Every structure is written in C-alpha cells, then in structure tokens.
CSV table of C-alpha atoms in Angstrom, one decimal:
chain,number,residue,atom,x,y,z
A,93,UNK,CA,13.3,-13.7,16.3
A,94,UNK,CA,10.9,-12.5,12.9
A,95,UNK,CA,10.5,-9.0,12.7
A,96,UNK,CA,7.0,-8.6,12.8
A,97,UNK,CA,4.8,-5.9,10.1
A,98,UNK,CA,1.1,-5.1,10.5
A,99,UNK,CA,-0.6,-4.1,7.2
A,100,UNK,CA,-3.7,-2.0,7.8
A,101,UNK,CA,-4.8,-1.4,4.4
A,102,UNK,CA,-6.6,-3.8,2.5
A,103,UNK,CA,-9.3,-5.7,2.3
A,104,UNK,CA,-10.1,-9.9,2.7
A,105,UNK,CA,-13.3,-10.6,0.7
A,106,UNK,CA,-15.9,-12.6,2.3
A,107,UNK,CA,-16.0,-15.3,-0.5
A,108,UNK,CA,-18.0,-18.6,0.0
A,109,UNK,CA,-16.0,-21.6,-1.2
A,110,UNK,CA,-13.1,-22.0,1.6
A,111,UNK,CA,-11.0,-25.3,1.3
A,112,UNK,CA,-11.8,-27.6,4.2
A,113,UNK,CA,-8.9,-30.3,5.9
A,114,UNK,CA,-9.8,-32.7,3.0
A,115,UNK,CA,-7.0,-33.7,0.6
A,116,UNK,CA,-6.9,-36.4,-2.6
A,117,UNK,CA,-4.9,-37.5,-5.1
A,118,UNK,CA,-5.7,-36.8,-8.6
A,119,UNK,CA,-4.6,-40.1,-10.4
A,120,UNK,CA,-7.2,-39.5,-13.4
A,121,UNK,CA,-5.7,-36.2,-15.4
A,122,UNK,CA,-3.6,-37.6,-17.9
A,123,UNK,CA,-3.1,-34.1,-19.9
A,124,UNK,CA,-0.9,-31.4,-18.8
A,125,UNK,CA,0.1,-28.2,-20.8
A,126,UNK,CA,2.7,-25.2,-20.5
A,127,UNK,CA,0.8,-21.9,-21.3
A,128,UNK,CA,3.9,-19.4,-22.9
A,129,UNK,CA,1.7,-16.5,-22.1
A,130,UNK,CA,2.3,-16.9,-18.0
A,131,UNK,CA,5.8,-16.1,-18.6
A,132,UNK,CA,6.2,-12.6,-19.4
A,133,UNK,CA,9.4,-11.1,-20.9
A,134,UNK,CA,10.5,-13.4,-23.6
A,135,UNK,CA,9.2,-14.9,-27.3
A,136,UNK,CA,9.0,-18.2,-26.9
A,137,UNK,CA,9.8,-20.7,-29.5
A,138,UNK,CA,9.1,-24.1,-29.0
A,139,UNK,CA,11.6,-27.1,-29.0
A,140,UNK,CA,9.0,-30.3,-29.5
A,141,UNK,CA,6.9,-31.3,-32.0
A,142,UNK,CA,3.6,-33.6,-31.9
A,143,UNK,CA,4.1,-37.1,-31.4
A,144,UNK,CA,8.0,-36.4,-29.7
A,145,UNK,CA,8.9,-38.7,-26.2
A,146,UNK,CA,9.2,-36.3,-23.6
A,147,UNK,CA,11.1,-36.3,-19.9
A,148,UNK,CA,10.3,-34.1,-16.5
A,149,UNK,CA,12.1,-32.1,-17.4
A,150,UNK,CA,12.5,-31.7,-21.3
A,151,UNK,CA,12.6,-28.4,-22.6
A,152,UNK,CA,9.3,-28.1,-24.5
A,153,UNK,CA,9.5,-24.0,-25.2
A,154,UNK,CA,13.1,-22.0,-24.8
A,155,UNK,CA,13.4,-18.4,-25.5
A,156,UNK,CA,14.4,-16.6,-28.3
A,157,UNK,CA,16.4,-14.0,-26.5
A,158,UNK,CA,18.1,-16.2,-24.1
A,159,UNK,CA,18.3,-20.4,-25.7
A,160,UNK,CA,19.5,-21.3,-22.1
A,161,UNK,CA,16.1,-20.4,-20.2
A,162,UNK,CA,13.3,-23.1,-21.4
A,163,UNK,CA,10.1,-23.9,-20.0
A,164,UNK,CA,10.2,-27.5,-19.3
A,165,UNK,CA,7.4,-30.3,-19.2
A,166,UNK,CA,6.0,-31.1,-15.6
A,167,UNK,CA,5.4,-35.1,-17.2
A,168,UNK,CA,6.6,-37.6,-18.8
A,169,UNK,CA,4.9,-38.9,-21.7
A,170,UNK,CA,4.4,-37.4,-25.2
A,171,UNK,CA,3.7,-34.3,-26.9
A,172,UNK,CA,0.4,-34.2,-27.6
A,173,UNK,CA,-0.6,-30.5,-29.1
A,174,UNK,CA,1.5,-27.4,-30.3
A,175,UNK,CA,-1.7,-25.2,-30.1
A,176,UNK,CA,-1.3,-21.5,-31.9
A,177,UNK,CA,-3.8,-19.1,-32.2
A,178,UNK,CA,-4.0,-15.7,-34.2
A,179,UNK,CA,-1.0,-15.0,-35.9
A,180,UNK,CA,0.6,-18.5,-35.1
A,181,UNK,CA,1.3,-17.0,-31.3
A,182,UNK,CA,2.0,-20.6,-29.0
A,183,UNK,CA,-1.1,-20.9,-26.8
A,184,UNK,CA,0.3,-23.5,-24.9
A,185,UNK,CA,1.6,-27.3,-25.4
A,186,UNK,CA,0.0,-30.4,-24.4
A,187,UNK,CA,2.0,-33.6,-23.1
A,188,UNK,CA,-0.1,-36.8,-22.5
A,189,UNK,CA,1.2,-38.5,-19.0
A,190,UNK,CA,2.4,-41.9,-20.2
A,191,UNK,CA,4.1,-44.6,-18.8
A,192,UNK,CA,7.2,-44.5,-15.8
A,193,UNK,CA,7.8,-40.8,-14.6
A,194,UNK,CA,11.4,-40.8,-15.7
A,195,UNK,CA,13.2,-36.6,-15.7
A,196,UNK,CA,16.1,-35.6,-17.3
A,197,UNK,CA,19.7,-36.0,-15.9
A,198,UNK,CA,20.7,-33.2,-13.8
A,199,UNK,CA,24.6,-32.8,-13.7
A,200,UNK,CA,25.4,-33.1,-10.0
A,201,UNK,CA,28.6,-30.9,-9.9
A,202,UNK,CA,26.8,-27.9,-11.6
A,203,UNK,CA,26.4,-24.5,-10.4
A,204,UNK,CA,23.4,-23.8,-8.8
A,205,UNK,CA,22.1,-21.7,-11.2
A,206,UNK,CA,22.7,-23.9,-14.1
A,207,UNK,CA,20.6,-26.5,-12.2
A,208,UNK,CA,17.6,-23.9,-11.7
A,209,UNK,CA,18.1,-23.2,-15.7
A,210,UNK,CA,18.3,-26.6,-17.0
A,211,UNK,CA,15.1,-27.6,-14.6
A,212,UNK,CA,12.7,-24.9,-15.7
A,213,UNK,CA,12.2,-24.0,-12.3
A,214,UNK,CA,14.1,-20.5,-13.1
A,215,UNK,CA,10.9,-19.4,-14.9
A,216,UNK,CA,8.9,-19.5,-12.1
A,217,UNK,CA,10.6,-16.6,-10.4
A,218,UNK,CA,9.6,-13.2,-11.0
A,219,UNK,CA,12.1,-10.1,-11.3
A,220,UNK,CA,11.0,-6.5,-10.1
A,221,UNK,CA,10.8,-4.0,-11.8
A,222,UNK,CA,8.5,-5.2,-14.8
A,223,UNK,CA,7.3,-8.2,-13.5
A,224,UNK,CA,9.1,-10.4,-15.7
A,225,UNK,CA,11.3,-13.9,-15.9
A,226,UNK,CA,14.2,-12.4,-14.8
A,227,UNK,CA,17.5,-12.2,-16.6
A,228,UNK,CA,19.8,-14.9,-15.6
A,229,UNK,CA,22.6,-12.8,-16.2
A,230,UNK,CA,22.1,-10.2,-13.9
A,231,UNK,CA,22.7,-10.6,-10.1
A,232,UNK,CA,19.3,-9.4,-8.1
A,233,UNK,CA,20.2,-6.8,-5.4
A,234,UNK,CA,17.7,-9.1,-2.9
A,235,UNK,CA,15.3,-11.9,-3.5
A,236,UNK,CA,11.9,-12.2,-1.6
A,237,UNK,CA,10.3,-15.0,-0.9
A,238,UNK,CA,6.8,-15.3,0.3
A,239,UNK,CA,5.5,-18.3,2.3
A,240,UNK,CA,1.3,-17.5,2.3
A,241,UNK,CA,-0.7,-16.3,0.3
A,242,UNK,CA,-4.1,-14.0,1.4
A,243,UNK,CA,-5.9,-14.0,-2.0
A,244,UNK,CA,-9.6,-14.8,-1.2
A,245,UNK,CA,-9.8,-18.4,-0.4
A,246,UNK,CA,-6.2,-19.1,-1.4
A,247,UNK,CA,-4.8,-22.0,0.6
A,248,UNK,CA,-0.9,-21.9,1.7
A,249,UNK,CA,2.1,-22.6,-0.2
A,250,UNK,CA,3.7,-24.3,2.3
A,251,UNK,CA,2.6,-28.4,3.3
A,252,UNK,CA,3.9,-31.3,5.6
A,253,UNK,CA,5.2,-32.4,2.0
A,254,UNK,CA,7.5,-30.0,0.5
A,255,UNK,CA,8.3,-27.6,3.8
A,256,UNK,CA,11.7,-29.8,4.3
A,257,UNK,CA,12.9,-28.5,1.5
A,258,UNK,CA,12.6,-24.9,2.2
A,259,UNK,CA,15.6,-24.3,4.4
A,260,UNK,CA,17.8,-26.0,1.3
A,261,UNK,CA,15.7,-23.8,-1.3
A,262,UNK,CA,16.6,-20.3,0.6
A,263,UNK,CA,20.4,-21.5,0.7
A,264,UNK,CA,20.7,-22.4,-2.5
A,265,UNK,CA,18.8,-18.9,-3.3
A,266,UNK,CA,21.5,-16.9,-1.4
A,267,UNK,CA,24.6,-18.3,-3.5
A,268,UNK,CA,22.6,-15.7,-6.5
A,269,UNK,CA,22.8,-12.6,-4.5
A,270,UNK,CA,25.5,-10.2,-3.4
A,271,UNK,CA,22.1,-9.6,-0.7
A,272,UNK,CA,19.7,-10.8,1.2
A,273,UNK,CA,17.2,-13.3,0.9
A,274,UNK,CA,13.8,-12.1,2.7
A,275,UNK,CA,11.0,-14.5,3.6
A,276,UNK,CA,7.8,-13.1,4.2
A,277,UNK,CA,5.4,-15.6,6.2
A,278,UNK,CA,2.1,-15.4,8.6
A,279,UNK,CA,2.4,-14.0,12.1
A,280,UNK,CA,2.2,-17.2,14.1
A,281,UNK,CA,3.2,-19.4,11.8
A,282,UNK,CA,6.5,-20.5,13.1
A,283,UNK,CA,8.6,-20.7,10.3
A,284,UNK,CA,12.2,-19.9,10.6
A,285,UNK,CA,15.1,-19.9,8.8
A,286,UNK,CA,18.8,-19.5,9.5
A,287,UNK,CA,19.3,-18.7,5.4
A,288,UNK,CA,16.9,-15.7,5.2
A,289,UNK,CA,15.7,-12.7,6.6
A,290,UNK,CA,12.3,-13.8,8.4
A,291,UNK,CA,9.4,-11.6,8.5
A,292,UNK,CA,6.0,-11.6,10.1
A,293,UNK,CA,2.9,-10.3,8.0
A,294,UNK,CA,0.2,-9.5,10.1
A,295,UNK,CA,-3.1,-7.6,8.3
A,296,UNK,CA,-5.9,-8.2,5.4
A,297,UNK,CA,-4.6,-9.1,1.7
A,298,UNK,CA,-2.7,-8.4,0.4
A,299,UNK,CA,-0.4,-8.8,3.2
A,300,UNK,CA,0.6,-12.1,1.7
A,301,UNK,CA,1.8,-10.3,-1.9
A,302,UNK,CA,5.2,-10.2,-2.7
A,303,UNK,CA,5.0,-6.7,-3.4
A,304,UNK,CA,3.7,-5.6,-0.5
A,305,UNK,CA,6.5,-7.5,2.0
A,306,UNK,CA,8.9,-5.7,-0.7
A,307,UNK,CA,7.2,-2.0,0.0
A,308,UNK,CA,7.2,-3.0,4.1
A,309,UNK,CA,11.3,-4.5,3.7
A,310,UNK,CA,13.3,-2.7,0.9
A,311,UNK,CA,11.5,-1.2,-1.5
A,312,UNK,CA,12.9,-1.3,-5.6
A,313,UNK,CA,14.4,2.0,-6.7
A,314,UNK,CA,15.6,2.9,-10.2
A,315,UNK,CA,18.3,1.3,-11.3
A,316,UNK,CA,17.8,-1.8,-8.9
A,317,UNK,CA,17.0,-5.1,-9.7
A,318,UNK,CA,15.4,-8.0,-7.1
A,319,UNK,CA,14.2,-11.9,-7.8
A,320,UNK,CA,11.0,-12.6,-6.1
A,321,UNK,CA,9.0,-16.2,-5.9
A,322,UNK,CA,6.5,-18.0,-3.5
A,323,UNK,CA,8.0,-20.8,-1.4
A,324,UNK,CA,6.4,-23.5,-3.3
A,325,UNK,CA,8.8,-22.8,-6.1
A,326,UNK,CA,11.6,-22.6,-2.9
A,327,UNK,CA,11.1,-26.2,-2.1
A,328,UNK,CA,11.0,-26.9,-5.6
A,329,UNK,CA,14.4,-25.9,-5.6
A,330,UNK,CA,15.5,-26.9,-2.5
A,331,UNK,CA,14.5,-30.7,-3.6
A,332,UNK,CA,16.5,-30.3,-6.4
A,333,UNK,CA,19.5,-29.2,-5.0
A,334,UNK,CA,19.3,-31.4,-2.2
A,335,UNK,CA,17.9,-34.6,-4.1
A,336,UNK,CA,18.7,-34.1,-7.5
A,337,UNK,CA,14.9,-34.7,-8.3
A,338,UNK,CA,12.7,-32.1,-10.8
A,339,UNK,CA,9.1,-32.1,-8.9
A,340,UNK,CA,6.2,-30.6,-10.4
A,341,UNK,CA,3.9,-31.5,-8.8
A,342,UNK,CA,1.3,-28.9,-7.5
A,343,UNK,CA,-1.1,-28.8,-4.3
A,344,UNK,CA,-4.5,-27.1,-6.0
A,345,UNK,CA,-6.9,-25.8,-3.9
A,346,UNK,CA,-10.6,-26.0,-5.6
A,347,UNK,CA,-12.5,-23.1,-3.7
A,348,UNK,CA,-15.5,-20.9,-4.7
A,349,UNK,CA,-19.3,-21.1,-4.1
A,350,UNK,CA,-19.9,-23.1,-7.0
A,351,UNK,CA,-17.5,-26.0,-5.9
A,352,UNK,CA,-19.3,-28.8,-3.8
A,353,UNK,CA,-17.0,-29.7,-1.5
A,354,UNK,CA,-13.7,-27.2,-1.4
A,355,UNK,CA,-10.5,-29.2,-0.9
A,356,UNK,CA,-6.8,-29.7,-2.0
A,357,UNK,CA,-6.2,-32.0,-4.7
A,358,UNK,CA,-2.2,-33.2,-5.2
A,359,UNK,CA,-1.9,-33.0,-9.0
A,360,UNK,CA,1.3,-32.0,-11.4
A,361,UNK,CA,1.9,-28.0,-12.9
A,362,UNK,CA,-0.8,-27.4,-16.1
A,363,UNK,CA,-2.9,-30.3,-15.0
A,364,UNK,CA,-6.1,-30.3,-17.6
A,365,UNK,CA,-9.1,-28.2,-15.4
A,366,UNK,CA,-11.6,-30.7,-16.5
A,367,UNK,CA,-10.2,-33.7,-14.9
A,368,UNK,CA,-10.0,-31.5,-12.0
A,369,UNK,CA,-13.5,-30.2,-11.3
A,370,UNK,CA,-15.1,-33.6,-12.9
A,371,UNK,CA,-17.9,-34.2,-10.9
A,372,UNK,CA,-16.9,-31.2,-8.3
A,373,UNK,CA,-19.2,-28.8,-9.4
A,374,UNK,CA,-22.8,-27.4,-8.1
A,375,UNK,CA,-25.1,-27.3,-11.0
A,376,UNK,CA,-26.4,-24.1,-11.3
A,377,UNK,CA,-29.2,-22.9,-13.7
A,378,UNK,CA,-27.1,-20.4,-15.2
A,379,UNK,CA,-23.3,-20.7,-16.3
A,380,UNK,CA,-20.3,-21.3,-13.9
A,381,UNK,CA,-17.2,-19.4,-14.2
A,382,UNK,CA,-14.1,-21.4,-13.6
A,383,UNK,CA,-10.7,-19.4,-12.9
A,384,UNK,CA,-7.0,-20.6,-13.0
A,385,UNK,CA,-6.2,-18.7,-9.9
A,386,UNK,CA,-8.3,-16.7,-7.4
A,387,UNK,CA,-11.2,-13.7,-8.1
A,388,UNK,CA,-8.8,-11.1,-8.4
A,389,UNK,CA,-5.8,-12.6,-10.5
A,390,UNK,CA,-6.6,-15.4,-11.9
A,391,UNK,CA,-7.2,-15.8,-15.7
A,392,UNK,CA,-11.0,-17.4,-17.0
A,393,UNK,CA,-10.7,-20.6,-18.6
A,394,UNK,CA,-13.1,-22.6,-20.2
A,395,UNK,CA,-13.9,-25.9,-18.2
A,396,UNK,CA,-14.0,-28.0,-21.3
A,397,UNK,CA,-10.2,-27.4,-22.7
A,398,UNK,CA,-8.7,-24.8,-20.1
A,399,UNK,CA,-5.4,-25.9,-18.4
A,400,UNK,CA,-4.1,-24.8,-15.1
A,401,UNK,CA,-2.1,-21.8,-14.8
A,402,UNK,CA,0.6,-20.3,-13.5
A,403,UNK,CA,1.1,-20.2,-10.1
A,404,UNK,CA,-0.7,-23.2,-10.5
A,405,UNK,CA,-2.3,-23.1,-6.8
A,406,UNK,CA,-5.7,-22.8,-6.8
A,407,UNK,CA,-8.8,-23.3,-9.3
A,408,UNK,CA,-12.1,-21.0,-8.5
A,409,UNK,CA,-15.4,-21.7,-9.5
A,410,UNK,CA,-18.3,-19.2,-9.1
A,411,UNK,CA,-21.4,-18.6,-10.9
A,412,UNK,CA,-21.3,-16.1,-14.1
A,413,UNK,CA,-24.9,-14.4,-13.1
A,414,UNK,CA,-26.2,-14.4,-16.5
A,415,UNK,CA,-28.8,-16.2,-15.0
A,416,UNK,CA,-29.9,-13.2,-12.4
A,417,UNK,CA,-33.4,-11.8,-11.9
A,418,UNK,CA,-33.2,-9.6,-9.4
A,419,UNK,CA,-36.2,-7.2,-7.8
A,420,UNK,CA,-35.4,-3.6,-8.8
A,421,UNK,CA,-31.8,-4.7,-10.2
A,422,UNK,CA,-29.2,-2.5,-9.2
A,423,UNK,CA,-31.3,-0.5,-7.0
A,424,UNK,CA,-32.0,-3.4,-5.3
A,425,UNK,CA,-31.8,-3.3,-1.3
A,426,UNK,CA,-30.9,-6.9,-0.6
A,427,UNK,CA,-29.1,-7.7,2.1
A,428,UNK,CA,-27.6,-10.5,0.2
A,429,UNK,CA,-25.6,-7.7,-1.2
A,430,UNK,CA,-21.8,-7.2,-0.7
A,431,UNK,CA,-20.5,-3.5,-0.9
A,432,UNK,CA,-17.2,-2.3,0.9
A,433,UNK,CA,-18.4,1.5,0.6
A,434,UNK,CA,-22.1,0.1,2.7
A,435,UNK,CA,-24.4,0.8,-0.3
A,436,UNK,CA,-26.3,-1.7,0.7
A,437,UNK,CA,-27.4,-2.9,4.2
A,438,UNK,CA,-25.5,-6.3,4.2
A,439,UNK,CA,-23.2,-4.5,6.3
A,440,UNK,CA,-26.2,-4.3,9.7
A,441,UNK,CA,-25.3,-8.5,9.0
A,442,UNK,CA,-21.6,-8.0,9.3
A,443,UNK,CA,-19.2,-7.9,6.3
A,444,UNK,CA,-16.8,-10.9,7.2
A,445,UNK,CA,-19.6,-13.6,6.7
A,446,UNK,CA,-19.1,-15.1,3.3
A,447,UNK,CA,-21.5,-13.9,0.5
A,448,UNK,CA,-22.4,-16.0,-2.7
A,449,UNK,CA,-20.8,-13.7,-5.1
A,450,UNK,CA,-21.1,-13.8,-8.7
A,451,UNK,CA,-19.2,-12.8,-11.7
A,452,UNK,CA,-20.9,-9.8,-12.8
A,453,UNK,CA,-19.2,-6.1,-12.8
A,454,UNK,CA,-22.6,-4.2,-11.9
A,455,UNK,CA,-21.6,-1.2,-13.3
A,456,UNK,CA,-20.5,0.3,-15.9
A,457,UNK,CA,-16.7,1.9,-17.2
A,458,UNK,CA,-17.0,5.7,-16.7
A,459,UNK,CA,-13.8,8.3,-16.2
A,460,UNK,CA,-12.0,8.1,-13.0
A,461,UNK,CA,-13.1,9.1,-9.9
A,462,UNK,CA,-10.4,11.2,-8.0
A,463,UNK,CA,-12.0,9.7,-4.4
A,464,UNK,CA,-9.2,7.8,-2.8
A,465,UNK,CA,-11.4,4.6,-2.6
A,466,UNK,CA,-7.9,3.1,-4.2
A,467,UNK,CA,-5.7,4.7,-0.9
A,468,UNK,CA,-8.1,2.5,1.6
A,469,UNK,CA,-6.8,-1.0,0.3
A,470,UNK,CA,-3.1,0.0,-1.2
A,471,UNK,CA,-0.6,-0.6,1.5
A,472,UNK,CA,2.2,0.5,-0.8
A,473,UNK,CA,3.8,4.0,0.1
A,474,UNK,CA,2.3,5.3,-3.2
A,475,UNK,CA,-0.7,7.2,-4.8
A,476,UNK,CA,-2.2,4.5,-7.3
A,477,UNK,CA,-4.4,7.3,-8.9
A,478,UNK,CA,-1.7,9.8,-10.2
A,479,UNK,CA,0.1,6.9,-11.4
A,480,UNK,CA,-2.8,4.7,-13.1
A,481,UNK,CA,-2.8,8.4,-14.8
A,482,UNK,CA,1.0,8.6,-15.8
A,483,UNK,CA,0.1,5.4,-17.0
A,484,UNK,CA,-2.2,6.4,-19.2
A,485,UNK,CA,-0.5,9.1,-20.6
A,486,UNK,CA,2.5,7.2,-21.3
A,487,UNK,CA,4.7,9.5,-19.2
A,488,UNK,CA,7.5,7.9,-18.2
A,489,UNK,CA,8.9,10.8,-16.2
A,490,UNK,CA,5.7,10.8,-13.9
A,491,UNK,CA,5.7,7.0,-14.1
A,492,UNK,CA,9.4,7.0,-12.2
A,493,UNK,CA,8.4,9.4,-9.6
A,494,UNK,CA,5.2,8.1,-8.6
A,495,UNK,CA,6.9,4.3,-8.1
A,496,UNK,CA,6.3,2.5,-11.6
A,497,UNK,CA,9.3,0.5,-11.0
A,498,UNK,CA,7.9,-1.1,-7.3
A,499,UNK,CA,4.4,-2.7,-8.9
A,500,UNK,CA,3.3,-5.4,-10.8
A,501,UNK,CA,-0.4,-5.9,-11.9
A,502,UNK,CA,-1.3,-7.8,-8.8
A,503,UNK,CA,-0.6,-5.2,-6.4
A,504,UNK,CA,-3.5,-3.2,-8.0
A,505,UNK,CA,-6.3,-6.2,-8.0
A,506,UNK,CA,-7.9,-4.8,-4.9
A,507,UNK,CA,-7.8,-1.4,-6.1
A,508,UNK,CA,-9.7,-2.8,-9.2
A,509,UNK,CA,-12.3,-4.7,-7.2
A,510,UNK,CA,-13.1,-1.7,-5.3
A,511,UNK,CA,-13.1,0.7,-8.5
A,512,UNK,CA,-16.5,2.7,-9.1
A,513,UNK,CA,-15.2,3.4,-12.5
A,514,UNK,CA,-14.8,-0.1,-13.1
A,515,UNK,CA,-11.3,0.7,-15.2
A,516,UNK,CA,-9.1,-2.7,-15.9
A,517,UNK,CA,-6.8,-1.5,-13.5
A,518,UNK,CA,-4.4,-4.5,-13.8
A,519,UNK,CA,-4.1,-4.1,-17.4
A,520,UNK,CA,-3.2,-1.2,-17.3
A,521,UNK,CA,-0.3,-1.7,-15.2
A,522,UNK,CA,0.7,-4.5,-17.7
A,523,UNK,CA,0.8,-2.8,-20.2
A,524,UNK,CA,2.4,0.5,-18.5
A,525,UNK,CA,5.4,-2.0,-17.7
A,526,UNK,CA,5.7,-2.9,-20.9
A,527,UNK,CA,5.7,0.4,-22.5
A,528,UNK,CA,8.6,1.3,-20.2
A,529,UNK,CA,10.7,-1.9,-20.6
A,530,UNK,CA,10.0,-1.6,-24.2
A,531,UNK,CA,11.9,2.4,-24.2
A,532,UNK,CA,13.9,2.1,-21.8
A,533,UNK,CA,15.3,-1.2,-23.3
C-alpha cells in the first residue's frame, strides 16, 4: 500500500485553457530542434554539421567535460541549422524529418547505463543539488521519480501509451543506486510498483514537483547526491531497455485562454511550435504570448521560429495585454480580477473558477517585502526569504544553512507569482546554484 502525503501549502491557479479528452496526431511538423540551453551543467559542442544524414538517435551535441554524454536527435532526417547567437553560443539545432524513421544501433548486452548514455535519454534527468545533468560517474544516493504534474493546466505524464513501460523504467533505474527509487504519483491514481517506493501526493501545486516529494520523502543534505526525472522519461527508458527502441516522441498539451480548443497532440521532442498552434489560436486584437511549458516555468518563445522545450509537455498560449484599456487601471475594482491576497472582489465570485489571465506583471520591482506571502505557498521545510537573501549576498555559508542545496528554480515559481516585489525569483535561484557549483567546484 502508497504511503500517502497531504501538501497544504500552495496554490493551483485558476487558469482558463484546460485540455479536454480530445487527442491528434501531428503528421505536419517536419522540423524538430535540440535547444543546449535546457541542459544545464555542461558546454556543449556540437557533433553535426548542415546538410549531415542523421539517426534517432545520433549525437548532434556532446559535452565538452564529459564526450560520453550527448544530446541526441529525436528524428531522422538531416541537419538542417547549427543556429549561434552572441558570442557563437549554440542556440539550438534543427533536423528536417525525412524519409523512414530509422535509430541508431543499441548494443543489446550493454550496461544499463551505457544504453541511457548512448540514447540521450541520460540528459533528461536532473541531479539535486544544482539542478543539473547529473554526472554519470557518480552513484545518486536515491532517485525520484514523479508521475503528475500540478503546474496550471499541465496534463499528466503518464498515458495508455507509454505507462507499460514504467514498471521496466523504475527497474532498470534501481541497478544505478546503492538506494531507493521513490515514485511520487496522485492520490487515487492507482499506480503501483514493485521496483519503487510509491507515494501518494495529495494537495495544491506544487504537490506534483519533484522537489517537493523530495522535501516530504528524504530531503538532500550536504554532501549527498540524488537523480530525479518525470515518468515520461521512465517509460522512455523502460522501452528501451525492454525493446531496444529510442522513442521520442512527446504527448503536448496546448492549454491557455488563447488556444481554441485545448487538447493533446502526439508529436516528437523539439517539435517546431508553429506547426503546432497552426490554426489553434483565438485571434485576439492584441499580441498572444506562446510558452514552451506552463505560466510559471516555461520559457517565451516566438510562434514564428520557437521550438518546443524541455520537458517538452505542454505549449501555453495566453494573451500579452499590450492591448489593455482598463477603467481606472490598477485601481480598478473589477471582479474579473484575480488576486490571492483578495485585493480585489473576484474573490465574493469564488477563486477556483478560471480567470482570463494575461501576461502582464501589474506592478512594479521594489525591495523585498519581509511579509511571509512566500511561507503560504512553499511546502518546503525552509524560509525562502532569508535564503533569496543569502542569495543575493553571495553567502555561501548562509546559503548551506538555510537549504541551498534542496531547491531548484522551480520550487520557487509560486513564490514568484505571488511576489509584491515582483523580484525574478527563479533567476535568482539559478544563478545562486551556479555561483555555488562554480566555488565549490
């Protein structure tokens, strides 16, 4: 039987835009692309060139630290773009999907790992502390896996498809660690293992994070290392070890008030966002906003040339409110108006009815407010102020007691939507976790 674990704090944002039961098959995006950027840790160099045949499979990028660990192409086809920006940095590159979907071979009597490496798929996991590809060098204490995710109008990792593969995913994720595997997943969702540790997650996002089912389970101390990853990338690599077969392909959900109808579409990892949202979108008499990911994480990409990103799960479209004309403006009483504080008197309506949100801040970056607005949606057994603060300061010292090594960026996203201050929260945190890999290292 799961061992059950009730978040309380947190918050699940009334967003407009919810996938519905619909599914298709996206047969007209021919242009997929590998963005270095989503895979912190490493300089990546690439290993293609325009114009090159490539494999599912083929190593388009590998690192310059570690030659073994590559970021792979989710098509077959050919290379179509090695696009740098400032500085020559990699932006990401393009392969045109061409003719029979052929991979690479995949030694049957490797290890395990050396399967996961030669794939690509080993990129997709995540190592705390730091947030980073892991090294695959270094044995993880644990690994966690989560099986749902409670981002606004995220849809789940888990299908009809690819949930076979789990139970061979988890197995072949225990022969890494000396410890456990953990799999976080929805109270009432069924799902049970005889590989893992099950737990339930009942409670508002971000019950589904990883690092919140860490902080609940074990939580990372200094000097400890653990692999996390969502289940999609499980069954990833459960197919592989159990078939032999490298599988990109990617379940998308298009969600957000600016979508007409929100669905799934079945397409493969990087898939080009225009082919995507072709003929999906409301027209709106400003600008739209289209996001790789959800509100709170995702990264803004430009509908024209942006490419799907890493986790590669969801695409959310909402309008930029450049357009706006509001009576009064901010000190408008509309009850149209979402606040979680009650500023406004949307809350007489009820707060869990979705609200057309928009993409503006309203409001402006001031010093932080010592309130404890941050407290009310931070499950962690941590104070995010004093350590935003270390943070800033650059004081490692402080940064270790107050729990520097147990976040990543995402675990302060809801912190940063609720922020008066309006302070990039999440950046921060990035960029704290680099400063201390970069000394410590």
């Amino acid at each position: 039987m799961a061992n059950k674990i009730t978040i309380k704090k947190g918050l699940d944002i009334p967003l407009k835009g919810q996938v519905g039961g619909n599914i298709t098959v996206d047969n007209a995006t021919t242009l997929f692309a590998i963005t270095p950027e989503d895979f912190s840790g490493y300089t990546w160099k690439t290993a293609v060139k325009p114009g090159d045949t490539v494999k599912c499979g083929s190593p388009l990028l590998f690192a310059k630290e570690c030659e073994t660990l590559k970021l792979t192409s989710p098509v077959a086809g050919t290379v179509e773009e090695v696009h740098r920006g400032e500085r020559r940095k990699i932006e990401f590159i393009s392969v045109m999907k061409e003719g029979e979907q052929s991979q690479i071979d995949i030694d049957a009597k490797a290890s395990v790992l050396d399967k996961i490496m030669t794939s690509g798929l080993f990129a997709m996991m995540r190592q705390r502390p730091y947030d980073i590809v892991p090294s695959h060098t270094e044995k993880p204490r644990d690994i966690f896996v989560t099986a749902f995710d409670s981002a606004p109008l995220a849809a789940g990792y888990i299908t009809a498809d690819n949930g076979k593969y789990l139970e061979s995913g988890l197995k072949a994720l225990a022969s890494l660690t000396s410890g456990k595997v953990y799999l976080g997943v929805r109270y009432g969702s069924g799902i049970t293992s005889s590989v893992a540790e099950v737990y339930e997650f009942d409670g508002p996002h971000p019950a589904g994070n990883v690092g919140t089912q860490i902080a609940a389970i074990r939580p990372v101390n200094k000097g400890e290392t653990v692999w996390t990853l969502n289940a999609a990338t499980a069954c990833r690599i459960g197919k592989l070890i159990s078939e032999g077969v490298i599988d990109y392909s990617a379940e998308v959900a298009l969600t957000g008030p600016s979508v007409k109808d929100p669905h799934i579409v079945k397409t493969y990892v990087g898939a080009k966002i225009s082919s995507l949202l072709d003929g999906e979108l409301i027209p709106h008499e400003g600008h739209i906003r289209v996001i790789s990911g959800n509100v709170l994480t995702g990264i803004k990409v430009r509908e024209s040339d942006g490419f799907l990103h890493y986790p590669y799960t969801q695409i959310t479209a909402l309008p930029e409110g450049d357009h706006a004309d509001e009576f009064m403006g901010w000190a408008s009483l509309s009850p149209k108006k979402y606040s979680v504080s009650h500023a406004f008197p949307a809350f007489l309506r009820g707060l869990k009815k979705p609200f057309d949100f928009d993409a503006r801040i309203k409001g402006g970056h001031r010093a932080m407010i010592m309130s404890g607005e941050y407290d009310k949606v931070f499950p962690m057994d941590i104070y995010p102020e004093y350590l935003i603060k270390s943070i800033l300061a650059k004081n490692i010292e402080k940064m270790e007691e107050r729990g520097i090594y147990e976040v990543a960026p995402e675990d302060f996203a809801l912190p940063e939507f609720v922020d008066t201050s309006k302070l990039e929260l999440q950046k921060i945190v990035r960029e704290g976790l680099d400063y201390l890999r970069k000394e410590l290292n």
